[in-house]
Coordinates of C-alpha atoms and ligand atoms in Angstrom, one line a residue:
M211 CA -20.4 -9.0 -36.9
V212 CA -21.6 -10.0 -33.5
R213 CA -19.1 -9.8 -30.6
E214 CA -19.7 -12.3 -27.9
Y215 CA -19.5 -12.1 -24.1
D216 CA -20.7 -14.1 -21.1
V217 CA -22.0 -10.9 -19.4
V218 CA -22.8 -7.5 -20.9
I219 CA -23.2 -4.8 -18.4
V220 CA -24.7 -1.5 -19.6
G221 CA -23.6 1.2 -17.2
G222 CA -20.2 2.3 -16.0
G223 CA -21.2 3.9 -12.8
G224 CA -20.8 2.5 -9.3
A225 CA -23.4 -0.3 -9.8
G226 CA -22.1 -1.4 -13.2
L227 CA -18.4 -1.4 -12.2
M228 CA -19.0 -3.2 -8.9
T229 CA -20.9 -5.9 -10.8
A230 CA -18.1 -6.2 -13.4
L231 CA -15.4 -6.4 -10.8
E232 CA -17.2 -9.2 -9.0
C233 CA -17.9 -11.2 -12.2
S234 CA -14.4 -10.8 -13.4
K235 CA -13.1 -12.9 -10.5
D236 CA -13.8 -15.9 -12.7
S237 CA -11.1 -15.4 -15.2
S238 CA -12.8 -17.7 -17.7
L239 CA -15.7 -15.3 -18.2
K240 CA -15.6 -12.5 -20.8
I241 CA -17.3 -9.3 -19.6
A242 CA -18.2 -6.2 -21.5
V243 CA -19.0 -2.8 -19.8
V244 CA -20.9 -0.3 -22.0
S245 CA -21.2 3.3 -21.1
K246 CA -22.5 6.3 -23.1
V247 CA -20.1 8.6 -21.3
Y248 CA -16.5 7.8 -20.3
P249 CA -17.1 5.8 -17.1
T250 CA -15.5 8.2 -14.7
R251 CA -18.1 10.8 -15.8
S252 CA -21.0 8.7 -14.6
H253 CA -23.3 10.4 -12.0
T254 CA -21.9 8.3 -9.2
G255 CA -18.9 10.7 -9.3
A256 CA -21.2 13.6 -8.2
A257 CA -22.1 12.0 -4.9
Q258 CA -20.6 14.1 -2.1
G259 CA -22.0 13.2 1.3
G260 CA -21.2 9.6 1.8
V261 CA -22.2 6.0 2.0
N262 CA -24.0 4.3 4.9
A263 CA -22.8 1.2 6.9
S264 CA -23.2 0.5 10.6
L265 CA -19.5 0.1 11.3
G266 CA -20.0 1.3 14.9
V267 CA -16.9 3.5 14.8
A268 CA -18.7 6.8 15.6
D269 CA -21.2 5.1 18.0
S270 CA -20.7 1.5 19.1
R271 CA -24.4 1.1 19.7
D272 CA -25.1 1.1 16.0
N273 CA -25.8 -2.2 14.2
P274 CA -27.3 -3.5 10.9
Q275 CA -30.8 -4.0 12.5
I276 CA -31.0 -0.3 13.5
H277 CA -29.7 0.7 10.1
A278 CA -32.5 -1.5 8.6
Y279 CA -35.1 0.0 10.8
D280 CA -34.1 3.5 10.0
T281 CA -34.2 2.7 6.3
I282 CA -37.7 1.1 6.5
R283 CA -39.1 3.9 8.6
G284 CA -37.6 6.4 6.1
S285 CA -39.2 4.5 3.2
D286 CA -42.6 5.1 4.8
F287 CA -42.9 1.3 5.1
L288 CA -42.9 0.7 1.3
A289 CA -39.5 -0.9 1.2
D290 CA -39.2 -4.7 1.0
Q291 CA -38.0 -5.5 4.5
S292 CA -36.0 -8.7 3.8
A293 CA -34.0 -6.9 1.1
V294 CA -33.3 -4.0 3.4
F295 CA -32.0 -6.3 6.2
Y296 CA -29.9 -8.1 3.6
M297 CA -28.4 -4.8 2.5
T298 CA -27.6 -3.4 5.9
E299 CA -26.1 -6.7 7.0
R300 CA -23.7 -6.8 4.1
A301 CA -23.0 -3.0 4.1
P302 CA -19.9 -3.1 6.5
E303 CA -18.3 -5.9 4.5
L304 CA -18.5 -3.8 1.4
I305 CA -17.0 -0.7 3.0
Y306 CA -14.0 -2.7 4.1
E307 CA -13.7 -4.2 0.6
L308 CA -13.7 -0.8 -1.0
D309 CA -11.1 0.3 1.6
R310 CA -8.9 -2.6 0.6
L311 CA -9.3 -1.8 -3.0
G312 CA -7.8 1.6 -2.3
V313 CA -10.7 4.0 -1.7
P314 CA -9.2 6.8 0.4
F315 CA -11.9 7.1 3.1
S316 CA -11.6 9.9 5.7
R317 CA -10.2 8.6 9.0
T318 CA -10.6 9.2 12.7
E319 CA -7.6 10.3 14.8
D320 CA -6.7 6.7 15.5
G321 CA -6.8 5.7 11.9
R322 CA -10.2 4.0 11.7
I323 CA -12.8 4.8 9.0
A324 CA -14.7 7.9 10.1
Q325 CA -18.5 8.3 10.1
R326 CA -20.7 11.4 10.0
P327 CA -24.3 12.0 10.9
F328 CA -26.9 12.0 8.1
G329 CA -30.7 12.6 8.0
G330 CA -32.9 9.9 9.3
A331 CA -30.1 7.8 10.9
T332 CA -30.3 7.0 14.6
Y333 CA -26.5 7.0 14.9
P334 CA -23.7 8.6 12.7
R335 CA -23.0 5.9 10.1
T336 CA -22.2 7.7 6.9
V337 CA -18.7 6.8 5.7
F338 CA -17.1 9.5 3.5
S339 CA -14.1 10.8 1.7
A340 CA -14.2 14.6 2.4
D341 CA -17.0 15.8 0.1
K342 CA -15.9 13.7 -2.8
T343 CA -17.1 10.3 -1.8
G344 CA -18.7 9.2 -5.1
H345 CA -15.8 10.5 -7.1
V346 CA -13.1 8.6 -5.3
I347 CA -15.1 5.3 -5.2
L348 CA -15.9 5.6 -8.9
H349 CA -12.2 6.1 -9.8
T350 CA -11.1 3.3 -7.6
L351 CA -13.6 0.8 -9.1
F352 CA -12.7 1.9 -12.7
E353 CA -9.0 1.6 -12.1
Q354 CA -9.6 -1.9 -10.6
C355 CA -11.7 -2.9 -13.6
L356 CA -9.0 -1.6 -16.0
G357 CA -6.6 -4.0 -14.4
R358 CA -8.8 -7.1 -15.2
E359 CA -7.9 -8.7 -18.5
N360 CA -11.4 -10.2 -18.9
V361 CA -13.3 -6.9 -18.7
E362 CA -13.6 -4.9 -21.9
F363 CA -15.0 -1.4 -22.1
F364 CA -17.2 0.0 -24.7
N365 CA -16.9 3.7 -23.9
E366 CA -19.2 6.2 -25.6
F367 CA -21.6 3.5 -26.9
F368 CA -25.3 4.1 -26.5
L369 CA -27.7 1.3 -25.7
L370 CA -30.5 1.2 -28.4
D371 CA -32.3 -2.1 -27.6
L372 CA -32.2 -5.6 -26.2
I373 CA -32.0 -8.5 -28.6
R374 CA -34.2 -11.4 -27.4
D375 CA -36.0 -14.5 -28.6
E376 CA -38.7 -16.7 -27.0
E377 CA -36.2 -17.9 -24.4
G378 CA -35.2 -14.4 -23.2
V379 CA -32.5 -11.9 -23.7
K380 CA -29.4 -12.8 -25.8
G381 CA -27.7 -9.5 -26.6
V382 CA -27.9 -5.8 -27.0
S383 CA -27.6 -3.4 -29.9
L384 CA -25.5 -0.2 -29.4
L385 CA -24.8 2.9 -31.3
S386 CA -21.2 3.9 -31.4
I387 CA -21.3 7.6 -30.7
K388 CA -17.9 8.2 -32.2
D389 CA -18.8 7.1 -35.7
G390 CA -22.5 6.4 -35.8
E391 CA -22.1 2.6 -36.4
V392 CA -24.7 0.2 -34.9
I393 CA -23.1 -2.8 -33.4
T394 CA -24.4 -6.0 -31.7
L395 CA -23.1 -7.8 -28.6
G396 CA -24.2 -11.3 -27.9
A397 CA -24.5 -12.3 -24.2
K398 CA -25.7 -15.0 -21.9
A399 CA -26.8 -12.3 -19.4
V400 CA -27.4 -8.6 -19.8
V401 CA -27.3 -6.2 -16.9
L402 CA -28.9 -2.8 -16.9
A403 CA -27.0 -0.4 -14.6
T404 CA -27.9 2.8 -16.4
G405 CA -28.7 5.1 -13.4
G406 CA -31.6 7.4 -12.6
F407 CA -33.9 9.5 -14.7
A408 CA -34.5 12.7 -12.6
R409 CA -33.7 14.7 -15.8
I410 CA -37.4 14.3 -16.7
Y411 CA -37.6 17.5 -14.6
W412 CA -35.4 19.0 -17.3
F413 CA -34.7 22.5 -16.1
R414 CA -34.5 21.7 -12.4
S415 CA -32.6 18.6 -11.4
T416 CA -29.4 17.8 -9.6
N417 CA -28.7 14.9 -12.0
A418 CA -26.1 14.7 -14.7
I419 CA -27.5 15.7 -18.2
G420 CA -27.3 12.0 -19.2
N421 CA -29.5 10.7 -16.4
T422 CA -32.4 10.1 -18.9
G423 CA -33.5 6.6 -17.9
D424 CA -32.4 4.9 -21.1
G425 CA -32.2 1.4 -19.4
Q426 CA -35.6 1.7 -17.8
A427 CA -37.2 2.8 -21.1
V428 CA -35.5 0.0 -23.0
A429 CA -36.7 -2.5 -20.4
L430 CA -40.2 -1.1 -20.5
R431 CA -40.4 -1.3 -24.3
N432 CA -39.3 -4.9 -24.0
G433 CA -42.3 -5.8 -21.8
V434 CA -40.6 -5.5 -18.4
P435 CA -42.6 -3.7 -15.7
L436 CA -41.3 -0.5 -13.9
K437 CA -42.0 -0.4 -10.2
D438 CA -43.0 2.5 -7.9
M439 CA -42.1 5.1 -10.5
E440 CA -44.3 7.8 -8.8
F441 CA -41.7 8.2 -6.0
I442 CA -39.2 11.0 -6.8
Q443 CA -37.1 12.6 -4.2
F444 CA -36.8 16.4 -4.3
H445 CA -33.8 18.0 -2.6
P446 CA -34.7 21.4 -0.9
T447 CA -31.6 23.3 -1.9
G448 CA -31.0 23.4 -5.6
L449 CA -29.6 26.6 -7.2
A450 CA -32.6 28.6 -8.5
K451 CA -31.4 28.9 -12.2
T452 CA -30.0 25.4 -12.8
G453 CA -31.1 23.0 -10.0
I454 CA -27.5 22.2 -9.2
L455 CA -27.3 20.6 -5.8
L456 CA -26.1 22.7 -2.8
S457 CA -25.1 20.1 -0.2
E458 CA -27.3 19.6 2.9
A459 CA -24.2 20.6 4.8
S460 CA -25.2 24.3 4.1
R461 CA -28.2 23.9 6.4
G462 CA -26.3 21.5 8.7
E463 CA -23.7 24.2 9.3
G464 CA -26.4 26.7 10.3
G465 CA -27.8 28.3 7.1
Y466 CA -31.2 30.1 7.2
L467 CA -34.0 29.9 4.7
I468 CA -35.6 33.3 4.1
N469 CA -38.7 34.4 2.2
R470 CA -39.5 37.8 0.5
L471 CA -40.7 39.2 3.8
G472 CA -37.4 38.4 5.4
E473 CA -38.9 35.7 7.6
R474 CA -37.2 32.4 8.6
F475 CA -40.4 30.7 7.4
M476 CA -39.5 27.2 8.6
K477 CA -40.9 28.3 12.0
R478 CA -44.3 27.8 10.5
Y479 CA -43.6 24.3 9.3
D480 CA -41.3 22.7 11.8
P481 CA -40.5 25.1 14.7
K482 CA -38.4 22.6 16.5
R483 CA -36.0 21.4 13.7
M484 CA -36.4 24.5 11.6
E485 CA -34.1 24.3 8.5
L486 CA -32.9 20.9 9.6
S487 CA -36.2 19.3 9.1
T488 CA -36.5 16.3 6.6
R489 CA -35.9 16.9 2.9
D490 CA -39.5 16.4 1.9
L491 CA -40.9 18.7 4.5
V492 CA -38.4 21.5 3.8
S493 CA -39.1 21.1 0.0
R494 CA -42.8 21.4 0.6
A495 CA -42.3 24.4 2.9
I496 CA -40.3 26.3 0.2
E497 CA -42.9 25.5 -2.5
T498 CA -45.7 26.7 -0.2
E499 CA -44.0 30.0 0.4
I500 CA -43.6 30.5 -3.4
R501 CA -47.2 29.5 -4.1
E502 CA -48.5 31.8 -1.5
G503 CA -46.6 34.8 -3.0
R504 CA -43.8 35.0 -0.5
G505 CA -41.0 34.0 -2.9
F506 CA -38.9 36.0 -5.3
G507 CA -38.8 36.1 -9.1
K508 CA -41.2 34.8 -11.7
E509 CA -42.3 31.2 -12.5
P510 CA -40.9 28.8 -13.3
Y511 CA -37.8 30.4 -11.9
S512 CA -39.2 31.6 -8.5
Y513 CA -37.0 31.1 -5.5
V514 CA -36.4 31.8 -1.8
L515 CA -33.0 32.6 -0.2
L516 CA -30.4 30.6 1.7
D517 CA -28.6 32.9 4.0
L518 CA -25.1 31.9 5.1
R519 CA -23.7 35.3 5.8
H520 CA -23.9 35.0 9.6
L521 CA -21.5 32.1 9.4
G522 CA -18.7 34.4 8.4
E523 CA -16.1 34.0 5.6
K524 CA -13.7 31.8 7.7
K525 CA -16.3 29.1 8.4
I526 CA -17.8 29.2 4.9
E527 CA -14.3 28.7 3.4
E528 CA -13.5 25.9 5.9
R529 CA -16.7 23.9 5.9
L530 CA -18.5 24.9 2.7
P531 CA -15.9 25.7 0.0
Q532 CA -17.8 23.8 -2.7
V533 CA -21.1 25.5 -1.8
R534 CA -19.4 28.9 -2.1
K535 CA -17.8 28.0 -5.5
L536 CA -21.1 26.7 -7.0
A537 CA -23.0 29.7 -5.8
I538 CA -20.4 32.1 -7.4
D539 CA -20.0 30.1 -10.6
F540 CA -23.7 29.3 -11.3
E541 CA -25.7 32.0 -9.5
G542 CA -23.2 34.9 -9.5
K543 CA -23.6 35.2 -5.7
D544 CA -20.9 35.0 -3.1
P545 CA -22.5 33.6 0.0
V546 CA -20.1 35.5 2.2
K547 CA -21.7 38.8 1.0
E548 CA -25.2 37.8 -0.3
P549 CA -27.9 35.2 0.3
I550 CA -28.1 32.4 -2.4
P551 CA -31.3 32.0 -4.5
I552 CA -32.5 28.4 -4.1
R553 CA -35.4 26.2 -4.8
P554 CA -36.1 22.4 -4.5
T555 CA -34.8 20.3 -7.3
A556 CA -35.4 16.7 -8.6
H557 CA -32.7 14.5 -7.1
Y558 CA -33.3 10.8 -7.0
C559 CA -35.7 8.2 -8.4
M560 CA -36.8 5.6 -5.9
G561 CA -38.6 3.6 -8.6
G562 CA -37.1 1.6 -11.5
I563 CA -36.9 -1.7 -13.3
H564 CA -38.8 -4.4 -11.4
V565 CA -36.5 -7.2 -10.1
K566 CA -38.2 -10.3 -8.8
D567 CA -35.7 -11.2 -6.1
Y568 CA -33.0 -9.3 -4.3
K569 CA -30.6 -12.3 -4.4
T570 CA -30.7 -12.8 -8.2
L571 CA -31.7 -9.3 -9.4
E572 CA -33.4 -10.9 -12.4
T573 CA -36.2 -9.1 -14.1
P574 CA -39.3 -11.0 -15.3
L575 CA -37.5 -11.2 -18.7
K576 CA -35.1 -14.1 -18.6
G577 CA -31.5 -13.2 -18.8
L578 CA -32.1 -9.5 -18.0
F579 CA -30.9 -8.2 -14.7
A580 CA -30.9 -4.7 -13.2
V581 CA -28.9 -3.0 -10.5
G582 CA -28.3 0.5 -9.1
E583 CA -30.5 3.5 -9.4
C584 CA -32.2 2.1 -12.5
A585 CA -33.5 -0.9 -10.6
C586 CA -36.2 -1.1 -7.9
I587 CA -35.3 -3.8 -5.5
S588 CA -37.0 -2.1 -3.4
V589 CA -34.8 -0.9 -0.5
H590 CA -35.9 2.8 -0.5
G591 CA -39.6 2.4 -0.8
A592 CA -41.3 5.7 -0.9
N593 CA -38.3 7.8 0.2
R594 CA -34.5 7.2 0.3
L595 CA -32.2 8.1 3.1
G596 CA -29.1 10.1 2.2
G597 CA -26.1 7.7 1.9
N598 CA -28.2 4.6 1.2
S599 CA -28.0 4.8 -2.5
L600 CA -24.3 4.3 -2.8
I601 CA -24.4 1.3 -0.4
E602 CA -27.2 -0.2 -2.5
L603 CA -24.9 -0.1 -5.6
F604 CA -22.1 -1.9 -3.8
V605 CA -24.1 -4.5 -1.9
F606 CA -26.2 -5.5 -4.9
G607 CA -23.5 -5.1 -7.5
K608 CA -21.5 -7.6 -5.5
T609 CA -24.5 -9.9 -5.0
L610 CA -25.3 -9.8 -8.7
G611 CA -21.7 -10.5 -9.7
E612 CA -21.6 -13.5 -7.4
Y613 CA -24.8 -14.8 -8.8
L614 CA -23.9 -14.2 -12.4
R615 CA -20.7 -16.2 -12.1
K616 CA -22.8 -19.3 -11.4
Y617 CA -25.7 -18.3 -13.6
V618 CA -23.8 -18.1 -16.9
K619 CA -21.8 -21.3 -16.3
D620 CA -24.1 -23.8 -18.0
L621 CA -25.5 -21.5 -20.5
K622 CA -24.7 -21.3 -24.2
L623 CA -24.8 -18.2 -26.4
R624 CA -27.7 -18.2 -28.8
P625 CA -27.1 -17.1 -32.3
I626 CA -28.3 -13.6 -33.4
T627 CA -29.9 -13.5 -36.8
Y628 CA -29.3 -10.9 -39.5
G629 CA -32.9 -9.7 -39.1
E630 CA -32.4 -9.2 -35.4
R631 CA -29.3 -7.2 -36.0
R632 CA -30.9 -5.0 -38.7
K633 CA -33.8 -3.9 -36.5
S634 CA -31.9 -1.2 -34.6
E635 CA -30.0 -0.2 -37.8
E636 CA -33.3 0.4 -39.5
F637 CA -34.6 2.4 -36.6
I638 CA -31.7 4.7 -36.8
E639 CA -31.9 5.0 -40.6
K640 CA -35.5 6.0 -40.3
I641 CA -34.6 8.7 -37.8
F642 CA -32.1 10.1 -40.3
K643 CA -34.8 10.3 -43.0
R644 CA -37.3 11.8 -40.7
E645 CA -39.1 15.1 -41.7
G646 CA -41.2 17.3 -39.5
K647 CA -41.5 20.7 -37.9
E648 CA -41.2 20.0 -34.2
K649 CA -38.2 21.2 -32.3
L650 CA -36.3 19.0 -29.8
S651 CA -35.5 21.8 -27.3
Q652 CA -39.1 22.9 -27.3
V653 CA -40.6 19.4 -26.7
R654 CA -38.0 18.8 -24.0
A655 CA -38.7 22.1 -22.3
E656 CA -42.5 21.4 -22.3
M657 CA -41.9 18.0 -20.8
G658 CA -39.8 19.5 -18.0
R659 CA -42.4 22.1 -17.3
I660 CA -45.3 19.7 -17.2
N661 CA -43.5 17.3 -14.9
W662 CA -42.4 20.1 -12.6
E663 CA -45.8 21.7 -12.4
K664 CA -48.2 18.8 -12.5
V665 CA -46.1 15.8 -11.4
G666 CA -43.8 17.6 -9.0
I667 CA -43.7 18.1 -5.3
F668 CA -47.5 18.6 -5.0
R669 CA -49.8 16.5 -7.1
E670 CA -53.6 16.2 -7.5
E671 CA -56.0 14.4 -9.8
G672 CA -56.8 17.0 -12.4
G673 CA -53.2 18.1 -12.9
L674 CA -52.0 14.5 -13.1
K675 CA -54.7 13.6 -15.7
E676 CA -53.7 16.7 -17.7
A677 CA -50.0 15.8 -17.5
Y678 CA -50.6 12.3 -18.7
E679 CA -52.6 13.6 -21.7
K680 CA -50.0 16.2 -22.6
L681 CA -47.1 13.8 -22.2
T682 CA -48.8 11.4 -24.5
E683 CA -49.2 14.2 -27.1
L684 CA -45.5 15.1 -26.6
L685 CA -44.5 11.5 -27.3
Q686 CA -46.5 11.8 -30.6
R687 CA -44.8 15.1 -31.4
W688 CA -41.4 13.4 -30.8
E689 CA -42.0 11.4 -34.0
K690 CA -42.0 14.6 -35.9
I691 CA -38.7 16.1 -34.6
P692 CA -36.2 16.0 -37.5
L693 CA -32.5 15.7 -37.1
V694 CA -30.8 19.0 -37.6
D695 CA -27.3 17.3 -37.7
K696 CA -27.2 14.5 -40.3
G697 CA -23.6 13.7 -39.6
K698 CA -22.3 10.3 -38.3
V699 CA -19.5 11.5 -36.1
F700 CA -20.4 12.5 -32.5
N701 CA -23.9 13.3 -33.4
T702 CA -25.1 14.7 -30.1
N703 CA -28.3 15.8 -31.8
L704 CA -29.2 12.1 -32.4
I705 CA -28.3 11.1 -28.8
E706 CA -30.5 13.9 -27.4
L707 CA -33.3 12.8 -29.6
L708 CA -33.1 9.2 -28.4
E709 CA -32.8 10.3 -24.8
L710 CA -35.9 12.5 -25.1
R711 CA -38.0 9.6 -26.3
N712 CA -36.9 7.6 -23.2
M713 CA -37.7 10.5 -20.9
L714 CA -41.1 11.0 -22.4
E715 CA -42.0 7.4 -22.0
L716 CA -40.9 7.3 -18.4
S717 CA -42.7 10.6 -17.7
R718 CA -45.9 9.0 -18.7
V719 CA -45.2 6.0 -16.4
V720 CA -44.6 8.4 -13.5
A721 CA -47.8 10.4 -14.2
L722 CA -49.9 7.2 -14.5
S723 CA -48.5 5.7 -11.3
A724 CA -49.0 9.0 -9.4
L725 CA -52.5 9.4 -10.7
N726 CA -53.5 6.0 -9.4
R727 CA -51.8 6.2 -6.0
K728 CA -54.6 8.0 -4.1
E729 CA -52.7 8.6 -0.9
S730 CA -49.6 10.5 0.3
R731 CA -46.5 8.5 1.2
G732 CA -42.8 9.5 1.2
G733 CA -41.9 11.5 -1.8
H734 CA -45.4 11.2 -3.3
R735 CA -47.7 14.1 -2.0
R736 CA -51.3 14.1 -3.2
E737 CA -53.1 17.3 -2.1
D738 CA -56.4 15.6 -2.6
Y739 CA -55.4 12.5 -0.5
P740 CA -53.1 14.0 2.2
K741 CA -52.9 10.9 4.4
R742 CA -51.0 7.6 4.1
D743 CA -53.5 4.8 3.3
D744 CA -52.1 1.4 4.3
E745 CA -55.4 -0.3 3.8
N746 CA -55.5 0.4 0.1
F747 CA -52.0 1.4 -0.9
L748 CA -49.4 -0.5 1.0
K749 CA -48.3 -2.0 -2.3
H750 CA -45.9 -1.5 -5.1
S751 CA -47.1 -0.1 -8.4
L752 CA -46.1 -2.0 -11.6
V753 CA -46.5 -0.3 -15.0
Y754 CA -45.9 -2.2 -18.2
Y755 CA -46.9 -2.1 -21.9
E756 CA -49.6 -4.4 -23.1
N757 CA -50.5 -4.2 -26.8
G758 CA -49.0 -0.8 -27.0
E759 CA -50.9 0.6 -24.0
L760 CA -49.6 1.3 -20.5
K761 CA -51.2 -0.9 -17.9
L762 CA -50.9 -0.8 -14.1
K763 CA -51.1 -3.6 -11.5
Y764 CA -50.0 -3.9 -7.9
L765 CA -47.6 -6.1 -6.0
E766 CA -47.5 -6.9 -2.3
V767 CA -44.8 -5.3 0.0
D768 CA -42.6 -7.6 2.1
T769 CA -43.3 -6.5 5.7
T770 CA -42.1 -9.7 7.3
K771 CA -39.3 -8.3 9.4
V772 CA -40.7 -5.4 11.4
G773 CA -44.3 -5.0 10.2
V774 CA -45.8 -1.6 9.5
K775 CA -46.0 1.2 12.1
Ligands
FAD225 C1 -25.5 15.4 -7.1 C2 -25.8 14.1 -6.4 C3 -25.3 13.8 -5.2 C4 -25.5 12.5 -4.6 N1 -25.0 12.3 -3.4 C5 -25.2 11.0 -2.8 C6 -24.6 10.7 -1.6 O1 -23.8 11.5 -1.0 N2 -24.8 9.4 -1.1 C7 -25.6 8.5 -1.7 O2 -25.7 7.4 -1.2 N3 -26.2 8.8 -2.9 C8 -26.0 10.0 -3.5 N4 -26.6 10.3 -4.7 C9 -27.3 9.3 -5.4 C10 -26.2 8.3 -6.1 O3 -25.1 9.0 -6.4 C11 -26.8 7.6 -7.3 O4 -28.0 7.1 -7.1 C12 -25.8 6.5 -7.8 O5 -24.5 7.0 -7.9 C13 -26.3 5.9 -9.1 O6 -25.3 5.0 -9.5 P1 -25.5 4.0 -10.8 O7 -24.3 3.2 -10.9 O8 -26.8 3.3 -10.6 O9 -25.7 5.0 -12.0 P2 -24.7 6.2 -12.6 O10 -23.6 6.5 -11.7 O11 -25.7 7.3 -12.9 O12 -24.2 5.5 -13.9 C14 -25.0 5.2 -15.0 C15 -24.2 4.6 -16.1 O13 -25.0 4.2 -17.2 C16 -24.5 4.6 -18.4 N5 -25.6 4.7 -19.3 C17 -26.8 5.4 -19.1 N6 -27.6 5.3 -20.2 C18 -26.9 4.6 -21.1 C19 -27.1 4.2 -22.5 N7 -28.2 4.5 -23.2 N8 -26.1 3.5 -23.1 C20 -25.0 3.2 -22.5 N9 -24.7 3.6 -21.2 C21 -25.6 4.2 -20.6 C22 -23.8 5.9 -18.1 O14 -22.9 6.2 -19.1 C23 -23.2 5.6 -16.7 O15 -22.0 5.0 -16.9 C24 -26.3 11.6 -5.3 C25 -26.8 11.9 -6.5 C26 -26.6 13.1 -7.1 C27 -27.2 13.4 -8.4

């Protein structure tokens, strides 16, 4: 049986829910939201710091143009400037809309929405709700969607594939995690809002375990290009053993970074700003200390120390309670008494599914749209500013919802044939029958290690070539990983296997894009090409499949607003 909807949205995080809520304003439309985890467990809920909009509360000189300029400068001039201006102009409206929907933003003394300073911003413009901003927004959006009669949730359903004909996309096939059944949803428009893929750095990432880039990989396999995939943001302070994020506030409040010789080594890299230098610079400084033998521990778990002891228990408890709890729970260190082992960790993916136009968010495949971290619009270019990801979800989720209400109006659902439905079922049946000697955990660990070592914070030609070859081999080995669990009910072994394939395919795309970008820009640091090269590389990378091979081409950057400086 095929269930039919006007719009199917895959992803129940901030981007998917905002899109659904906006679409649902036309009560004649039927909308489905699909999520592999219960929606309130989406990674949006982990965002702590806040969301950027130039409300002008903290400083009345702030405005959308300055927000746009900060964003473009932060992007190392790779962002598309019209899209950035559009985002920053609509940002305040979206904050007020979230406020009216019931998001409990922190307030100033006189009751206005409060704003805090964040890296790369000329004025304080980050709106927040204590240190649980993403959590409260996600819950508010979910609760609002639950109240809409025309929004139906498919919780714990896993996207397997798109269903398409010569006209474009007409549905999706999903695996019901609960009972192993493959089902089909027909749709006039399909939205991918499946989040980021920083889990390709398996053992050191701030991301939720499920951030495996499933939507990007499905789009790629269906011929849609992925854009600027070489740009990954590394956050300097991840816990050494797990990569779990320790908020930037730990340095903001005055924490020191210390090497094995007891030095505050940032004095060598940025004597003025010291620990409060930019994320990419601090990350590279820590890695350099480790590479030059001034770190602690053994690879791949080497680390330096974050020392908060001088702040005293009272301040740590007051300002950094979550940091303390995470350090105790996951590293066994109480920052009041001991320094915390930390190391940079993969945090955010600037690249993603290529959308042709920021006003429609349509991909080159007709009927397929993308929004949120899985999309590349591109508003972050080579490097994202903290607080700009959440605002991207809401501005473009809203824009997409508004557009889809008109888009689906004159369209008809196209029938889905038995053969089209069977394709995904057969794929799953084949996996159940698979034999082989490879181990899932081993292939996944090798992928994480290769990405970390060769496609990580520092990159160079030889390492990238080697990584591409090894990742290609791992993808072949993936075919020989048998299922250990042959059950139908909550088969997490099967889900992990499907996720691993997606991560391996995306890892190859990242390595290929990085190999061919012979310059350093934003989050992409080539040791053999240490300078930004606007003459040859002021352009977006697009990677896509052609006859089973990955191909690369380039696309112009929109620099029409402020040019390149
Ligand atoms: C620890 C952390 C802190 C952060 N802090 C901030 C911050 O303070 N400010 C800021 O602006 N940004 C922050 N970010 C970034 C920001 O939170 C994310 O970029 C953003 O929330 C992504 O939202 P999304 O809706 O695109 O995806 P997500 O919230 O990741 O949701 C993805 C959805 O897709 C679904 N999905 C995925 N694959 C499938 C599949 N195969 N089948 C079905 N469903 C699927 C998932 O179930 C989920 O519902 C932070 C990120 C992290 C990791």
